[in-house]
Amino acid sequence: MPNQADRYEALRLRLIDAAERTISESGLAALKARDLARAAGCSVGTIYNVFEHLDELILCVGSRTLAMLDGALAGVQSPSRRRSAVAAVDDLVRLALAYLEFAAAHIVRWRALFEHRMSEARPLPEWYVQQQQHALFAQVERPLLMLLPELDTDARRILARTLFSAVHGVVALGLEEKLVSLPLSDLRNQLAATVRAIAAGRAELRSIDGVGGRTDRQRR
Amino acid sequence: MPNQADRYEALRLRLIDAAERTISESGLAALKARDLARAAGCSVGTIYNVFEHLDELILCVGSRTLAMLDGALAGVQSPSRRRSAVAAVDDLVRLALAYLEFAAAHIVRWRALFEHRMSEARPLPEWYVQQQQHALFAQVERPLLMLLPELDTDARRILARTLFSAVHGVVALGLEEKLVSLPLSDLRNQLAATVRAIAAGRAELRSIDGVGGRTDRQRR
């Protein structure tokens, strides 16, 4: 016979499952506490015994989306033995294209990742920030280490974030029907060419310092 | 004495002004028909005599934001006489930095531009699509013509959109407090270095065809 902790955990999972269904099918705006309570078989008040606030529940779904994305990106890099700059550029292109495929295949829940803002200016919990950093930026750092070995760790970390952001921008506005969307095959070409151009012009990225840094250009 | 058309136009402007205040101070989510009606001194029902739906009113505010952005970007390009590649790269960097400054200075209404989606899958009106194209992409085309004169018009137009999107991504995620935001000076450096890298590696962009095209790479 399940004890109270088991029942609590089971209810918690039912609520996350219900929220995940809504967010992945209809998006964040469709999420209503009343519907969640009905789907999980509890009262609306009980939701707030299990989760501090709806934001926490939304982050649990976001965490699942990030884990899916992390998995989708993890498989695309070349084996670690090939340590050439050519292999690194190919890896960056593959990561960018895998990100595009993920976003296109899971567009509603992927959008929710970026649309969600904590209410009442609550800070994001540290576990979520860590997972987000890992899923979005960490995999970009390995090819960058091959391409720009002279960058220090901080500078590489920030550059990984910047490259991810540029790719994200091309993917997000490319899939956005509001801006007259491109066919997916065109979008793939644009994305791959942009990443290859950044990699080919990478000497310009060497001038980036780490946190709080100035560029070489300014120092001269 | 004002006639009915004047009164109608005055009410229309009061409603757009009220919506603009709300959207630029508190964002799209804060926009409520009841508050608008109170601010403009009319009934809620009257709003829908003046605007077909709230989306139309939101687009009128978006149009003002786009005009502001267009103006902010229009001033930063070098005079047309300097037609060198170096001047073109500088222009692209200046446009990117001006976009960052605009977004940082008007972050709430700038976000609203990209968050808004038409309800009930209504298409965007053509006048808005045109203005959006102009404000966001058209100014990028001139330096691109100097940098990559061999691209045809279609390819240049799509590439302008892609470059804008990459810059937008760096700006949007850079200003997003959710992703551990960077100091603005670091963000400027990252953005300028990314644009310079893309420009320096632009030979990779030559392989992009126009609409429905394939890259040279695939054709070989």
XYZ file of C-alpha atoms in Angstrom:
440
model
C 0.000 0.000 0.000
C 1.542 3.330 -1.044
C 2.538 5.629 1.794
C 1.990 9.380 1.798
C 5.398 10.190 0.229
C 4.657 7.813 -2.676
C 1.219 9.329 -3.202
C 2.704 12.815 -3.117
C 5.364 11.840 -5.679
C 2.766 10.161 -7.927
C 0.575 13.264 -7.855
C 3.587 15.444 -8.590
C 4.362 13.340 -11.665
C 0.730 13.397 -12.846
C 0.747 17.188 -12.616
C 4.020 17.504 -14.553
C 2.707 15.052 -17.179
C -0.507 17.053 -17.539
C 1.404 20.347 -17.820
C 3.793 18.783 -20.338
C 0.880 17.655 -22.520
C -0.669 21.120 -22.514
C 2.613 22.992 -23.072
C 3.771 20.714 -25.886
C 0.389 20.715 -27.650
C -0.963 24.216 -27.047
C 1.789 26.304 -25.480
C 2.255 28.176 -22.234
C -0.745 30.450 -22.631
C -3.076 27.428 -22.555
C -1.892 26.316 -19.101
C -4.665 26.742 -16.495
C -4.528 25.494 -12.903
C -8.141 24.297 -13.091
C -7.459 22.097 -16.127
C -4.303 20.694 -14.542
C -6.158 19.815 -11.347
C -8.879 18.050 -13.336
C -6.331 16.097 -15.412
C -4.328 15.044 -12.332
C -7.403 14.276 -10.231
C -6.819 16.773 -7.446
C -8.142 20.141 -6.314
C -6.666 23.424 -7.521
C -5.455 24.138 -3.971
C -3.574 20.834 -3.855
C -1.396 21.938 -6.809
C 0.049 24.604 -4.526
C 0.816 22.045 -1.834
C 2.938 20.156 -4.365
C 4.480 23.111 -6.206
C 5.329 26.424 -4.668
C 3.838 28.192 -7.685
C 2.937 27.451 -11.302
C 6.384 28.716 -12.380
C 7.968 25.736 -10.619
C 5.705 23.348 -12.533
C 6.505 25.117 -15.813
C 10.236 24.799 -15.084
C 9.808 21.048 -14.501
C 8.361 20.794 -18.019
C 11.130 23.085 -19.323
C 13.628 20.737 -17.732
C 12.207 17.826 -19.739
C 12.407 19.886 -22.928
C 16.023 20.811 -22.160
C 16.881 17.140 -21.530
C 15.340 16.201 -24.903
C 17.337 18.958 -26.602
C 20.543 17.984 -24.827
C 20.044 14.413 -26.051
C 19.316 15.535 -29.612
C 22.523 17.618 -29.725
C 24.736 15.084 -27.922
C 24.657 12.596 -30.762
C 25.790 14.815 -33.621
C 29.432 15.619 -32.842
C 32.243 13.701 -34.524
C 34.231 11.234 -32.348
C 36.746 13.043 -30.137
C 39.786 11.647 -31.996
C 39.306 13.948 -34.985
C 40.729 17.155 -33.594
C 41.143 19.248 -36.730
C 39.694 22.684 -37.364
C 37.759 21.223 -40.310
C 36.118 18.671 -38.009
C 35.325 21.435 -35.528
C 33.577 23.548 -38.171
C 31.598 20.491 -39.304
C 30.607 19.864 -35.693
C 29.391 23.449 -35.274
C 27.312 23.143 -38.456
C 25.888 19.805 -37.318
C 24.975 21.232 -33.910
C 23.242 24.204 -35.555
C 21.275 21.969 -37.930
C 20.322 19.601 -35.101
C 19.064 22.593 -33.130
C 16.960 23.667 -36.116
C 15.519 20.154 -36.518
C 14.696 19.983 -32.812
C 12.988 23.370 -32.838
C 10.992 22.548 -35.980
C 9.920 19.140 -34.637
C 8.939 20.422 -31.165
C 8.090 23.995 -32.001
C 5.370 24.586 -29.400
C 7.292 23.335 -26.355
C 10.557 24.768 -27.692
C 8.954 28.213 -27.925
C 7.707 27.840 -24.364
C 11.325 27.511 -23.180
C 12.051 31.060 -24.289
C 8.641 32.648 -23.735
C 8.373 31.747 -20.082
C 9.309 34.430 -17.572
C 9.149 33.951 -13.819
C 6.288 35.920 -12.315
C 6.836 38.496 -9.576
C 10.496 38.791 -10.650
C 11.412 35.550 -8.856
C 14.913 34.376 -9.682
C 15.347 31.139 -11.612
C 16.400 28.266 -9.343
C 20.077 27.362 -9.634
C 19.415 23.754 -10.795
C 17.485 25.078 -13.788
C 20.128 27.646 -14.694
C 22.771 24.899 -14.635
C 20.741 22.559 -16.817
C 19.984 25.354 -19.246
C 23.653 26.319 -19.540
C 24.522 22.715 -20.193
C 21.816 21.963 -22.751
C 22.195 25.177 -24.696
C 25.855 26.168 -24.556
C 28.147 23.413 -23.247
C 28.165 21.314 -26.404
C 29.302 24.305 -28.444
C 32.412 24.668 -26.272
C 34.158 21.488 -27.471
C 34.413 22.455 -31.151
C 35.340 26.001 -30.064
C 38.259 24.589 -28.074
C 39.533 22.978 -31.284
C 38.925 26.093 -33.370
C 40.228 28.733 -30.973
C 42.511 26.938 -28.492
C 44.091 30.230 -27.432
C 40.869 31.541 -25.810
C 40.689 31.242 -22.024
C 37.832 29.298 -20.432
C 35.709 32.348 -19.633
C 36.057 33.780 -23.109
C 35.213 30.409 -24.671
C 32.155 30.025 -22.467
C 30.827 33.452 -23.418
C 31.598 32.903 -27.078
C 29.732 29.567 -26.983
C 26.750 31.453 -25.664
C 27.059 34.108 -28.361
C 27.282 31.534 -31.166
C 24.331 29.656 -29.738
C 22.402 32.943 -29.621
C 23.174 33.737 -33.260
C 22.035 30.258 -34.327
C 18.976 30.574 -32.118
C 18.109 33.883 -33.785
C 18.284 32.426 -37.291
C 16.199 29.421 -36.204
C 13.657 31.403 -34.182
C 12.955 34.102 -36.788
C 13.216 31.530 -39.586
C 10.474 29.392 -38.061
C 8.392 32.427 -37.116
C 5.509 32.548 -39.560
C 5.087 36.220 -38.648
C 8.215 37.129 -40.622
C 7.239 35.311 -43.838
C 8.811 31.987 -43.003
C 11.412 30.344 -45.241
C 11.125 26.761 -46.496
C 13.054 24.502 -44.115
C 15.591 23.536 -46.793
C 16.453 27.220 -47.403
C 16.682 27.789 -43.689
C 19.142 24.886 -43.372
C 21.323 26.409 -46.102
C 21.251 29.856 -44.526
C 22.083 28.470 -41.120
C 24.948 26.261 -42.329
C 26.430 29.106 -44.415
C 26.224 31.513 -41.476
C 27.993 29.105 -39.125
C 30.651 28.359 -41.766
C 31.169 32.091 -42.334
C 31.601 32.765 -38.600
C 34.076 29.876 -38.364
C 35.977 31.021 -41.462
C 36.218 34.549 -40.062
C 37.129 33.332 -36.584
C 40.288 35.437 -36.392
C 37.866 38.266 -35.485
C 36.662 36.233 -32.500
C 40.178 35.944 -31.052
C 40.001 39.582 -30.028
C 37.234 38.818 -27.534
C 38.278 38.852 -23.896
C 36.592 37.029 -21.047
C 34.058 38.559 -18.664
C 34.297 42.326 -18.368
C 36.928 42.333 -21.087
C 37.663 44.755 -23.857
C 38.560 43.791 -27.385
C 42.118 44.029 -28.680
C 40.844 46.660 -31.010
C 39.978 48.980 -28.141
C 43.224 48.309 -26.321
C 45.392 49.330 -29.241
C -17.213 71.762 -34.646
C -15.695 68.323 -35.241
C -17.690 66.035 -37.498
C -18.149 62.331 -36.967
C -15.082 61.337 -39.012
C -12.890 63.664 -36.933
C -14.296 62.307 -33.693
C -13.756 58.771 -34.926
C -10.144 59.542 -35.866
C -9.507 61.278 -32.530
C -10.838 58.275 -30.625
C -8.726 55.949 -32.750
C -5.614 57.931 -31.855
C -6.514 58.015 -28.154
C -6.870 54.240 -28.188
C -3.526 53.727 -29.952
C -1.866 56.158 -27.530
C -3.310 54.299 -24.545
C -2.227 50.923 -25.943
C 1.234 52.310 -26.697
C 1.621 53.522 -23.116
C 0.652 50.131 -21.719
C 2.752 48.108 -24.171
C 5.851 50.258 -23.743
C 5.590 50.353 -19.944
C 4.216 46.943 -19.019
C 4.225 44.778 -22.128
C 1.621 42.963 -24.175
C 0.280 40.817 -21.339
C -0.873 43.938 -19.468
C -3.131 45.092 -22.322
C -6.806 44.857 -21.322
C -9.737 46.172 -23.352
C -11.416 47.516 -20.209
C -8.382 49.620 -19.246
C -8.037 50.912 -22.801
C -11.664 51.942 -22.900
C -11.318 53.785 -19.602
C -8.118 55.563 -20.734
C -9.668 56.630 -24.054
C -13.023 57.562 -22.543
C -15.207 55.116 -24.458
C -17.011 51.843 -23.839
C -15.366 48.457 -24.392
C -17.794 47.782 -27.238
C -16.749 51.007 -28.989
C -13.164 49.729 -29.277
C -14.457 47.064 -31.624
C -16.237 49.662 -33.761
C -12.896 51.380 -34.298
C -10.650 48.317 -34.566
C -11.669 45.008 -36.027
C -9.962 43.226 -33.134
C -7.308 43.929 -30.477
C -4.638 42.483 -32.824
C -5.184 45.434 -35.163
C -4.645 47.879 -32.293
C -1.489 45.982 -31.221
C -0.160 46.164 -34.789
C -0.707 49.937 -34.819
C 1.542 50.173 -31.761
C 4.010 47.725 -33.373
C 4.052 49.999 -36.398
C 5.135 52.926 -34.204
C 7.885 50.769 -32.657
C 9.074 49.712 -36.127
C 9.147 53.351 -37.261
C 11.259 54.266 -34.219
C 13.626 51.383 -34.956
C 13.834 52.270 -38.644
C 14.776 55.822 -37.663
C 17.386 54.636 -35.157
C 19.053 52.415 -37.784
C 18.773 54.896 -40.661
C 21.283 57.312 -39.158
C 24.196 54.971 -38.592
C 25.388 54.036 -42.079
C 28.347 55.786 -43.635
C 27.653 58.189 -46.546
C 26.985 56.316 -49.777
C 30.211 57.521 -51.456
C 32.431 55.189 -49.432
C 31.868 51.952 -51.294
C 34.662 49.774 -49.961
C 34.291 46.388 -48.277
C 35.858 47.865 -45.140
C 33.174 50.554 -45.008
C 30.500 47.883 -45.570
C 31.741 45.792 -42.634
C 31.810 48.894 -40.435
C 28.245 49.659 -41.509
C 27.089 46.151 -40.594
C 28.727 46.462 -37.163
C 27.173 49.896 -36.633
C 23.719 48.593 -37.603
C 24.080 45.663 -35.186
C 25.188 47.911 -32.324
C 22.399 50.402 -33.055
C 19.913 47.509 -32.935
C 21.311 46.464 -29.548
C 21.063 50.023 -28.204
C 17.489 50.334 -29.441
C 16.457 47.028 -27.883
C 18.132 47.862 -24.556
C 16.596 51.352 -24.450
C 13.067 50.211 -25.389
C 13.170 46.649 -24.141
C 9.510 46.242 -23.176
C 7.966 47.484 -26.417
C 10.745 45.880 -28.484
C 9.953 42.487 -26.901
C 6.286 43.009 -27.697
C 7.172 43.209 -31.421
C 8.335 39.596 -31.346
C 5.996 38.178 -28.711
C 2.798 39.185 -30.416
C 1.040 36.535 -32.453
C -2.219 37.087 -34.308
C -5.066 35.286 -32.601
C -7.212 32.754 -34.442
C -4.420 32.273 -37.004
C -5.344 35.526 -38.763
C -2.766 36.531 -41.370
C -0.744 39.690 -40.800
C -1.984 42.583 -42.945
C 0.219 43.319 -45.944
C 1.029 46.920 -44.867
C 2.495 45.588 -41.635
C 4.537 42.881 -43.359
C 5.984 45.530 -45.690
C 6.893 47.897 -42.879
C 8.446 45.062 -40.893
C 10.557 43.949 -43.855
C 11.740 47.482 -44.333
C 12.545 48.290 -40.708
C 14.250 45.004 -39.941
C 15.985 43.851 -43.112
C 16.197 46.530 -45.801
C 18.988 48.537 -44.221
C 21.183 45.448 -44.058
C 20.929 45.016 -47.842
C 23.002 48.070 -48.762
C 26.244 47.014 -47.046
C 25.629 43.456 -48.317
C 25.520 44.774 -51.873
C 28.986 46.279 -51.317
C 30.319 43.125 -49.637
C 28.838 40.492 -51.937
C 28.003 42.246 -55.228
C 27.761 38.899 -57.046
C 24.640 37.786 -55.112
C 21.344 38.185 -56.944
C 18.576 40.290 -55.391
C 16.657 37.348 -53.927
C 19.737 35.831 -52.354
C 20.776 39.197 -50.918
C 17.315 39.776 -49.475
C 17.284 36.380 -47.758
C 20.829 36.808 -46.513
C 19.937 40.217 -45.056
C 17.158 38.521 -43.157
C 19.503 35.775 -41.934
C 22.126 38.264 -40.731
C 19.456 40.313 -39.015
C 18.204 37.125 -37.342
C 21.674 36.190 -36.078
C 22.143 39.689 -34.643
C 18.649 39.579 -33.183
C 19.462 36.273 -31.474
C 22.608 37.637 -29.841
C 20.731 40.749 -28.713
C 17.600 38.936 -27.539
C 19.323 36.228 -25.510
C 21.966 38.688 -24.338
C 19.338 40.996 -22.862
C 17.300 38.092 -21.499
C 17.873 38.058 -17.760
C 16.735 34.418 -17.779
C 20.008 33.320 -19.372
C 22.310 35.108 -16.898
C 22.571 38.379 -18.753
C 25.895 39.832 -19.869
C 26.977 43.392 -19.067
C 26.056 45.609 -22.013
C 29.712 46.393 -22.811
C 30.512 42.654 -23.130
C 27.440 42.170 -25.252
C 28.578 44.975 -27.581
C 31.971 43.288 -27.978
C 30.442 39.877 -28.650
C 28.030 41.314 -31.181
C 30.653 43.349 -33.049
C 33.073 40.397 -33.138
C 30.341 38.071 -34.451
C 29.381 40.459 -37.238
C 33.057 41.017 -38.147
C 33.631 37.255 -38.209
C 30.649 36.667 -40.511
C 31.872 39.444 -42.802
C 35.456 38.133 -42.771
C 34.217 34.627 -43.609
C 31.795 35.902 -46.239
C 33.194 33.649 -48.990
C 31.032 30.961 -47.333
C 27.956 33.106 -47.924
C 28.582 33.267 -51.674
C 27.450 29.665 -51.959
C 23.921 30.616 -50.928
C 21.390 30.605 -53.732
C 18.152 32.556 -53.832
C 14.755 31.176 -52.867
C 14.492 27.400 -53.148
C 18.186 27.241 -53.945
C 20.805 24.707 -53.009
C 24.350 25.520 -51.964
C 27.309 25.083 -54.303
C 28.507 22.507 -51.882
C 25.524 20.259 -52.607
C 25.724 20.791 -56.318
C 29.311 19.621 -56.623
